[in-house]
mmCIF file with all atom_site columns, C-alpha atoms in Angstrom:
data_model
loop_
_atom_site.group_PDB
_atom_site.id
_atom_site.type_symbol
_atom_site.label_atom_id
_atom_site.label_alt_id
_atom_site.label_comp_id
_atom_site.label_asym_id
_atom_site.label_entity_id
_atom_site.label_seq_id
_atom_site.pdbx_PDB_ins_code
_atom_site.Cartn_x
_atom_site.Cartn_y
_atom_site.Cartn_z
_atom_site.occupancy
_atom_site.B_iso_or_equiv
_atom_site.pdbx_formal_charge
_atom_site.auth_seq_id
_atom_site.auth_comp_id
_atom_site.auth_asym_id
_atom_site.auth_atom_id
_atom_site.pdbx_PDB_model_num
ATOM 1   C CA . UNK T 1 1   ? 0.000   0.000  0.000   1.00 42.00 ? 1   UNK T CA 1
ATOM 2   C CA . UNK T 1 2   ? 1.181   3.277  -0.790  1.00 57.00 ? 2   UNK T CA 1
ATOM 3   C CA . UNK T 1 3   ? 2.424   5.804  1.974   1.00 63.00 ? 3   UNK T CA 1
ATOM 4   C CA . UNK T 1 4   ? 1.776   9.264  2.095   1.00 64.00 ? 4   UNK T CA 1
ATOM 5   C CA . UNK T 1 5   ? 4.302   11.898 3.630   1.00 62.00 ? 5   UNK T CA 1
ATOM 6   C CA . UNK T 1 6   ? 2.003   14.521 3.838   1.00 59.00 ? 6   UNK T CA 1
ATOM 7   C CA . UNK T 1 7   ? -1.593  13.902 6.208   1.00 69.00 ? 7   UNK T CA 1
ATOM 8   C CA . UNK T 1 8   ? -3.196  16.484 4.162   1.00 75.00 ? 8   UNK T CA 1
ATOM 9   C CA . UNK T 1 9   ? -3.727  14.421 1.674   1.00 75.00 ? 9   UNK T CA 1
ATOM 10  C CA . UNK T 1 10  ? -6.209  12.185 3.647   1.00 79.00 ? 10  UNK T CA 1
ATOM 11  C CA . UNK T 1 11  ? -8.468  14.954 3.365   1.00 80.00 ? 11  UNK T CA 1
ATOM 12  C CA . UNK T 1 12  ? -8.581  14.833 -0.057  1.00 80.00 ? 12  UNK T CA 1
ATOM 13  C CA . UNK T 1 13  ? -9.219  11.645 -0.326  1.00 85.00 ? 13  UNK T CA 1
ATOM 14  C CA . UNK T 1 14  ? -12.765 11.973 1.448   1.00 86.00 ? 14  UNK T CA 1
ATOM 15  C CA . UNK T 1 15  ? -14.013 13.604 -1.490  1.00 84.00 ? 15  UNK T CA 1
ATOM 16  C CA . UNK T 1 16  ? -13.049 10.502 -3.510  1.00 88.00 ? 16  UNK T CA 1
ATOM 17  C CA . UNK T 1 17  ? -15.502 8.054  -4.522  1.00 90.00 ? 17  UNK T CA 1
ATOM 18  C CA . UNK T 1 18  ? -14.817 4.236  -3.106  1.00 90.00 ? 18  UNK T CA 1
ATOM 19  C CA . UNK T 1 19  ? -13.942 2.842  -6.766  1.00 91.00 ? 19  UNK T CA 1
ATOM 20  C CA . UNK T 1 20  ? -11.470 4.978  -6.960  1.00 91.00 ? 20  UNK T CA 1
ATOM 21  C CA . UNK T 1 21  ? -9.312  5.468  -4.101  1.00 91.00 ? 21  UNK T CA 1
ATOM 22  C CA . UNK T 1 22  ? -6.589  3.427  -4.197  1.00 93.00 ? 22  UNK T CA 1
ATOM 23  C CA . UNK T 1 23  ? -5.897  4.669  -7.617  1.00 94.00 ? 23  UNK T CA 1
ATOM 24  C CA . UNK T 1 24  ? -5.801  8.702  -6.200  1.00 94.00 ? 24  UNK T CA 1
ATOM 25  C CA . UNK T 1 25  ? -4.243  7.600  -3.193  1.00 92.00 ? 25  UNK T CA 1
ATOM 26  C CA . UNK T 1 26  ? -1.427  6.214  -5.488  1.00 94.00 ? 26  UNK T CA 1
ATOM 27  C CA . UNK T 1 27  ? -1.581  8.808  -7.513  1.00 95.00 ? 27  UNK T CA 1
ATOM 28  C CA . UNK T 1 28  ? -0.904  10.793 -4.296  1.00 93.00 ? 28  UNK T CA 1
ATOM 29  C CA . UNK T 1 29  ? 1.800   9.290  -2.583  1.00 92.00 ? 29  UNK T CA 1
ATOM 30  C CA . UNK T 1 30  ? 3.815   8.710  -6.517  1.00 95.00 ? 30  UNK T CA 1
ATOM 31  C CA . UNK T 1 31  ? 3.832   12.522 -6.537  1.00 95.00 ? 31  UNK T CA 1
ATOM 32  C CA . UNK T 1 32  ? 5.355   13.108 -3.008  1.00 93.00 ? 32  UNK T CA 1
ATOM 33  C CA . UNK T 1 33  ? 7.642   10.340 -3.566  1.00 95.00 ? 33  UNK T CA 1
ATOM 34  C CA . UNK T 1 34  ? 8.612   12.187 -6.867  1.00 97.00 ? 34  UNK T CA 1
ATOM 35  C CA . UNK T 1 35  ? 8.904   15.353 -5.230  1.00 96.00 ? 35  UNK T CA 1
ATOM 36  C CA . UNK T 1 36  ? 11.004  14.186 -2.817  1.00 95.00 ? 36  UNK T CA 1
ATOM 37  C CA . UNK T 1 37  ? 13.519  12.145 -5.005  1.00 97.00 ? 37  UNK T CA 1
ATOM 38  C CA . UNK T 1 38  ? 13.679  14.932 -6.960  1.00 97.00 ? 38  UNK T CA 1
ATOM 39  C CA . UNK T 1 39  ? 15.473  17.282 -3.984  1.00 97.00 ? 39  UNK T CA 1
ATOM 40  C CA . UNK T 1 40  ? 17.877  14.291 -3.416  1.00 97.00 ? 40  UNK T CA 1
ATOM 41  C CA . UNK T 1 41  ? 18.917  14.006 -6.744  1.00 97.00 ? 41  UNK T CA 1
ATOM 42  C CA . UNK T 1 42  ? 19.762  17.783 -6.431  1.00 97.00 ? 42  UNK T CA 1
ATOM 43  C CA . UNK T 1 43  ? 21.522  16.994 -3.243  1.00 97.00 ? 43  UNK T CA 1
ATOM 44  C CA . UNK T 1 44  ? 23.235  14.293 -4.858  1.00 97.00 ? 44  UNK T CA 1
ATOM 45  C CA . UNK T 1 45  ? 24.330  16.398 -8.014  1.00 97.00 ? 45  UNK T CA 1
ATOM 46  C CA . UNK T 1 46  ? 26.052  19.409 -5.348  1.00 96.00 ? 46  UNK T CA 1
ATOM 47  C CA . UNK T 1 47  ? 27.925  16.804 -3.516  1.00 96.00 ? 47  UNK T CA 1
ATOM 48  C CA . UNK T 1 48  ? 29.124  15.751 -6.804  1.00 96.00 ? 48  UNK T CA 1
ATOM 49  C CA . UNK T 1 49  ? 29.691  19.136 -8.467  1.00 96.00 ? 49  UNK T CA 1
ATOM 50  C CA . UNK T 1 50  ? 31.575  20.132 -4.949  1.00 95.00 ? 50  UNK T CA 1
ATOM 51  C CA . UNK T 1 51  ? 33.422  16.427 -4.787  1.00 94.00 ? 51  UNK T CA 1
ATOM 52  C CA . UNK T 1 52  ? 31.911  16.047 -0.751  1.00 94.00 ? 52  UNK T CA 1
ATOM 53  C CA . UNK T 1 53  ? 31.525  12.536 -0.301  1.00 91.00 ? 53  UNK T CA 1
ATOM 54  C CA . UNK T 1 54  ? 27.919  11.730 1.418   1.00 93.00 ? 54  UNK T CA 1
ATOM 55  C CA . UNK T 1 55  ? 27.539  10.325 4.716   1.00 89.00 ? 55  UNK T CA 1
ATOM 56  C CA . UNK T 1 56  ? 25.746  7.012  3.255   1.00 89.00 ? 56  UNK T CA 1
ATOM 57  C CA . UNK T 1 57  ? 28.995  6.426  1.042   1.00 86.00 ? 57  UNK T CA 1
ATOM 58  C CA . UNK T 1 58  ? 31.908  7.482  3.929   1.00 82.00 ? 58  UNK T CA 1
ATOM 59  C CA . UNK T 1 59  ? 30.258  5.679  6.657   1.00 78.00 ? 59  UNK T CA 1
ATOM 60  C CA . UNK T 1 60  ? 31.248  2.008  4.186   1.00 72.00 ? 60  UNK T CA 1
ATOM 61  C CA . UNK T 1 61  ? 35.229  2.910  5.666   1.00 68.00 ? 61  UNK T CA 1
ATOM 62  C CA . UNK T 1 62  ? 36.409  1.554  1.893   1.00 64.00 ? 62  UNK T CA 1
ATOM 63  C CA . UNK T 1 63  ? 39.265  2.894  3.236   1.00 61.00 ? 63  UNK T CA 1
ATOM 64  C CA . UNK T 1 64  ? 39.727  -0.509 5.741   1.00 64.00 ? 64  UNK T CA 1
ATOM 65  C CA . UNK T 1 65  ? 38.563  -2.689 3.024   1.00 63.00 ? 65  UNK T CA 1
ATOM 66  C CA . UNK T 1 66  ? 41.263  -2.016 0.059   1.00 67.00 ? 66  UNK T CA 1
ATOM 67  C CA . UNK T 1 67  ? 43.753  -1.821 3.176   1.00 65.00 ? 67  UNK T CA 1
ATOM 68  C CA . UNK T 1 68  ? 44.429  1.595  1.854   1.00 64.00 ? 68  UNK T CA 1
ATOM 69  C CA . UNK T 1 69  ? 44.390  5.073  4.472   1.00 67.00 ? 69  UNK T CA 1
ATOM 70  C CA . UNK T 1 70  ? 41.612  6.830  4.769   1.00 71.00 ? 70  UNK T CA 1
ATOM 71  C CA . UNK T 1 71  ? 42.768  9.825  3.021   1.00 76.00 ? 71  UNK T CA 1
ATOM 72  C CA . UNK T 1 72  ? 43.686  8.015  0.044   1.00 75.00 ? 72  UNK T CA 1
ATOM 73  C CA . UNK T 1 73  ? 43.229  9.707  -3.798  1.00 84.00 ? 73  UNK T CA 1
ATOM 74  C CA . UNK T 1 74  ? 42.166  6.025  -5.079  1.00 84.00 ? 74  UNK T CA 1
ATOM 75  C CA . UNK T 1 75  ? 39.415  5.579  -1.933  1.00 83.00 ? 75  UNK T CA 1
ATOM 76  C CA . UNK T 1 76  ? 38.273  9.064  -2.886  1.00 88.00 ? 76  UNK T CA 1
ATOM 77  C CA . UNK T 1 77  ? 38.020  8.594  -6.680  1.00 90.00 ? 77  UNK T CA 1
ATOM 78  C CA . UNK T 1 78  ? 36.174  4.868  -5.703  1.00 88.00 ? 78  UNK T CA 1
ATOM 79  C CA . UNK T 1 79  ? 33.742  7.014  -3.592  1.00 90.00 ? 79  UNK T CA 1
ATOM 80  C CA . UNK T 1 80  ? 33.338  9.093  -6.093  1.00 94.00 ? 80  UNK T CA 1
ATOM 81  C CA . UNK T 1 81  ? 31.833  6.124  -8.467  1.00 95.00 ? 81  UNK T CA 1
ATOM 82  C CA . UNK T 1 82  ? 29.606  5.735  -5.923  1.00 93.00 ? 82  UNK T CA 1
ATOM 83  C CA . UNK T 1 83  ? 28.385  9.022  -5.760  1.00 96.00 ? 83  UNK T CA 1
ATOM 84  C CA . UNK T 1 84  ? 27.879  8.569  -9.558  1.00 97.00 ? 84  UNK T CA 1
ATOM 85  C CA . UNK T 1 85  ? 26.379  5.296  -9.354  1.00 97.00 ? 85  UNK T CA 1
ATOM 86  C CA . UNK T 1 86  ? 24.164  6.337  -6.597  1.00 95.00 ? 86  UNK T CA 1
ATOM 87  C CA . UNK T 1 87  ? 23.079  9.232  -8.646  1.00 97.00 ? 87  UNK T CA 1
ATOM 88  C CA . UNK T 1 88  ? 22.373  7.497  -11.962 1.00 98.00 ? 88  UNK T CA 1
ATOM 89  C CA . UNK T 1 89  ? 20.427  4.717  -9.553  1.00 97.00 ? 89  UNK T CA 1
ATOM 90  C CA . UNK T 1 90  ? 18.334  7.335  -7.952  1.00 97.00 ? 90  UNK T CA 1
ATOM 91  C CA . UNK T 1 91  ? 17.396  9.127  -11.655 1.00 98.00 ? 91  UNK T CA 1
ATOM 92  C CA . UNK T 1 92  ? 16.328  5.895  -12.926 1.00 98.00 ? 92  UNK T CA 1
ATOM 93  C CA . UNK T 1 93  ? 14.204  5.441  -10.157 1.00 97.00 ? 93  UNK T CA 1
ATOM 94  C CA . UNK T 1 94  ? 12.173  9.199  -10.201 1.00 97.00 ? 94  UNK T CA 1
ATOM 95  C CA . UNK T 1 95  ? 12.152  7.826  -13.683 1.00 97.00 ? 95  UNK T CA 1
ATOM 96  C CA . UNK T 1 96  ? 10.177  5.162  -13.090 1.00 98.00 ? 96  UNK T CA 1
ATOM 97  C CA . UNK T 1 97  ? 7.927   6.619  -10.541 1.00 97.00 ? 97  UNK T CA 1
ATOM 98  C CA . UNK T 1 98  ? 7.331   9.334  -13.161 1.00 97.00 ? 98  UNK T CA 1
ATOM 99  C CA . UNK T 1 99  ? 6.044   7.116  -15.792 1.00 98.00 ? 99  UNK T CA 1
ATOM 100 C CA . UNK T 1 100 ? 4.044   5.073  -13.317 1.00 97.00 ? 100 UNK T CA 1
ATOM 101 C CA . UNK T 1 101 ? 2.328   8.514  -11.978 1.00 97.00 ? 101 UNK T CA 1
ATOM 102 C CA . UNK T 1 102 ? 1.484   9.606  -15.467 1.00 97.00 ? 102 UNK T CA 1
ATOM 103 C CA . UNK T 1 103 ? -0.175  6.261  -16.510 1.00 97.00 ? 103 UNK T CA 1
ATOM 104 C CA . UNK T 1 104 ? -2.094  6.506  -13.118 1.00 97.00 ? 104 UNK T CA 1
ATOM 105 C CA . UNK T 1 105 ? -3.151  10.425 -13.560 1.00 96.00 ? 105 UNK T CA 1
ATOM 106 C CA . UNK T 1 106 ? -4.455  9.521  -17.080 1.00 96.00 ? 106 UNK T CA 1
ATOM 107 C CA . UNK T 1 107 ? -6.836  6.822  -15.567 1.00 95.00 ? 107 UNK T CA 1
ATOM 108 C CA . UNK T 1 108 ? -7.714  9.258  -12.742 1.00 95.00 ? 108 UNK T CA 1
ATOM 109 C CA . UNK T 1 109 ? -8.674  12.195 -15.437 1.00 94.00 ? 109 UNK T CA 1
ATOM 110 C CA . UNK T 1 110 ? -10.789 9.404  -17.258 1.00 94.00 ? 110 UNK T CA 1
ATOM 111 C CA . UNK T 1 111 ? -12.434 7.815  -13.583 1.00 93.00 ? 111 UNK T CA 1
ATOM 112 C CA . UNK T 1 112 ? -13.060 10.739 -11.825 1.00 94.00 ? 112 UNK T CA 1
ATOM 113 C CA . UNK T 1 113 ? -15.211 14.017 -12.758 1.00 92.00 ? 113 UNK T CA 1
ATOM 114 C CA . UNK T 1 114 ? -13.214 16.494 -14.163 1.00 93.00 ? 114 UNK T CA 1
ATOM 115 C CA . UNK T 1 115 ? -14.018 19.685 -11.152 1.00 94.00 ? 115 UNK T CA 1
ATOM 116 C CA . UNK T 1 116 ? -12.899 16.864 -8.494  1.00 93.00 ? 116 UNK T CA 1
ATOM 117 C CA . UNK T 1 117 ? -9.526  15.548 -10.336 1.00 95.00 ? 117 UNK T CA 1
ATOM 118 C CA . UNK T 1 118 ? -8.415  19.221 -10.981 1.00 95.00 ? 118 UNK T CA 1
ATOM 119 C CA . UNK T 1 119 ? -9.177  20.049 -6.996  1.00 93.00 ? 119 UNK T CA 1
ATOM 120 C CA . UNK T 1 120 ? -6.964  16.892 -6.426  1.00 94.00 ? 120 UNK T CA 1
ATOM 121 C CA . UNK T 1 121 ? -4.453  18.454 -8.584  1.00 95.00 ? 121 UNK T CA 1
ATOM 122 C CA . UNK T 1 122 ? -4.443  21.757 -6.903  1.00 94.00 ? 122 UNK T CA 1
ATOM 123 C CA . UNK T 1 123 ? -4.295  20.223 -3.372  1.00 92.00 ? 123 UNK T CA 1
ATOM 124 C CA . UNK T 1 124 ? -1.809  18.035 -4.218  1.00 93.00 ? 124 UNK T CA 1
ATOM 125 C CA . UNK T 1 125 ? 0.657   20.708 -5.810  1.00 94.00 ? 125 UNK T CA 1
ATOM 126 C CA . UNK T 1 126 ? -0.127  22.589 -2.480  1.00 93.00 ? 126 UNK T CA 1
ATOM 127 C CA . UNK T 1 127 ? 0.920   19.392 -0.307  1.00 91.00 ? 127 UNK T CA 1
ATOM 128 C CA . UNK T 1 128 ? 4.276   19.202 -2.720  1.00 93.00 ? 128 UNK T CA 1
ATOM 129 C CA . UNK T 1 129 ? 5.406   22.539 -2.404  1.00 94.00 ? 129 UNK T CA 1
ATOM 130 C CA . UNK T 1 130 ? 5.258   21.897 1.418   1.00 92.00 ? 130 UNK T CA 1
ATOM 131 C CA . UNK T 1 131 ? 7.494   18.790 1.462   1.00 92.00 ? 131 UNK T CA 1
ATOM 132 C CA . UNK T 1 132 ? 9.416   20.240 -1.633  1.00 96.00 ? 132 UNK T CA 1
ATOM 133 C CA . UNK T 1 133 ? 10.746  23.114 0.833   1.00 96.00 ? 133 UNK T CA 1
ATOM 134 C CA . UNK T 1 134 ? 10.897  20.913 3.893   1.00 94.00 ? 134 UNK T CA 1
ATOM 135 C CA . UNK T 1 135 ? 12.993  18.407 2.027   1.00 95.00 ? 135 UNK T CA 1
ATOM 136 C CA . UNK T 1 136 ? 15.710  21.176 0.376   1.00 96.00 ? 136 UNK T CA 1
ATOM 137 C CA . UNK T 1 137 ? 15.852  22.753 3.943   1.00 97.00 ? 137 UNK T CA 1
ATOM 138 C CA . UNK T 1 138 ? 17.010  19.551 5.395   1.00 96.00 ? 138 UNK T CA 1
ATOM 139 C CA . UNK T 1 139 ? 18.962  18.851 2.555   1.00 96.00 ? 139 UNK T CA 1
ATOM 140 C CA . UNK T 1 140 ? 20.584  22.031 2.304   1.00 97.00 ? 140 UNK T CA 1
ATOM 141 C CA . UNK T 1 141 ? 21.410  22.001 6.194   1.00 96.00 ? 141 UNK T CA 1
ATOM 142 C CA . UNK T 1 142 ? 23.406  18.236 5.406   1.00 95.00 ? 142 UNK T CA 1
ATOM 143 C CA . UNK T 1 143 ? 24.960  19.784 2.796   1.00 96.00 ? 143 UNK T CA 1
ATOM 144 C CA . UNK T 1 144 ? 26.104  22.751 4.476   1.00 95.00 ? 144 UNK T CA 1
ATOM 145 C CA . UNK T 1 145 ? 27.245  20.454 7.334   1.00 94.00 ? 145 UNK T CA 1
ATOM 146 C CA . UNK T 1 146 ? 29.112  17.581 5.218   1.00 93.00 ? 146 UNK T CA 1
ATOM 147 C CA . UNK T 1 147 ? 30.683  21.489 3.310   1.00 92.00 ? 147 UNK T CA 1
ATOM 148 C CA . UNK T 1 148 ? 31.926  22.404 7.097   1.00 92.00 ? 148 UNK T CA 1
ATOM 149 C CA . UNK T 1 149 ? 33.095  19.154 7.954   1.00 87.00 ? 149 UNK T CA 1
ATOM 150 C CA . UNK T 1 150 ? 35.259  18.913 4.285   1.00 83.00 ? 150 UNK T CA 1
ATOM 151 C CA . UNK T 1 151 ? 37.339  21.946 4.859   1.00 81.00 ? 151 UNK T CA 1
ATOM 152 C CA . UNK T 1 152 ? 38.296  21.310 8.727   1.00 76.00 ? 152 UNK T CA 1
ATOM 153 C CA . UNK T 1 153 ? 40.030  17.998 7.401   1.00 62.00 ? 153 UNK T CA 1
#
């Protein structure tokens, strides 16, 4: 079952006839999901473009594993690929979800009345923009912090 990160969007799914709500409420949850992903691939992308090695990629110590120390150039350009990998990973994902949530939205325009789907719509930009801002704060905070952390080493 889908989750939703937002509990504003349980009161738009009142309005929603019973035939139809698990196909909003996936519709729903798709488009926080994408929302989200989307700020972490941005997040992703800076620690890239700034070569700051994530927390979920240093915390591996690939530095102990190829016997190498930790302030190595080769454990640095191997975290690096990861960083990459992890990025690429993460697009093809919103990818996915992005195709899924059309294909669903399409059958949601077609199920439901058309003044009901586009208050749907309007709530549900509302609810993104919310987690959209929440999300890049937090992000943005982490990447501040992993920036802070980089240059005292």
């Amino acid at each position: 079952m889908p989750r939703l990160i937002n509990s504003r969007a349980y009161n738009i799914l009142r309005l929603v006839p019973a035939n139809s709500f698990r196909l909003v409420k996936e519709v729903l949850s798709l488009r926080q999901k994408i929302v989200s992903t989307r700020q972490k691939l941005q997040f992703l992308q800076r620690c890239l473009k700034h070569k700051i090695i994530p927390n979920f990629i240093r915390t591996k110590h690939l530095h102990e594993l190829c016997r190498l120390p930790e302030r190595n150039t080769q454990v640095f350009n191997v975290e690096l690929r990861l960083l990459r990998i992890s990025l690429r990973s993460e697009q093809d994902h919103m990818f996915r979800m992005l195709h899924k949530c059309v294909a669903k939205e399409h059958n949601c325009s077609r199920l439901l009345n058309n003044d009901l789907w586009q208050k749907i719509v309007e709530e549900s930009k509302s609810i993104c923009s919310s987690i959209r801002s929440t999300t890049k704060a937090q992000l943005q905070r982490k990447f501040e912090h992993l920036m802070r952390k980089t240059q005292n080493i």
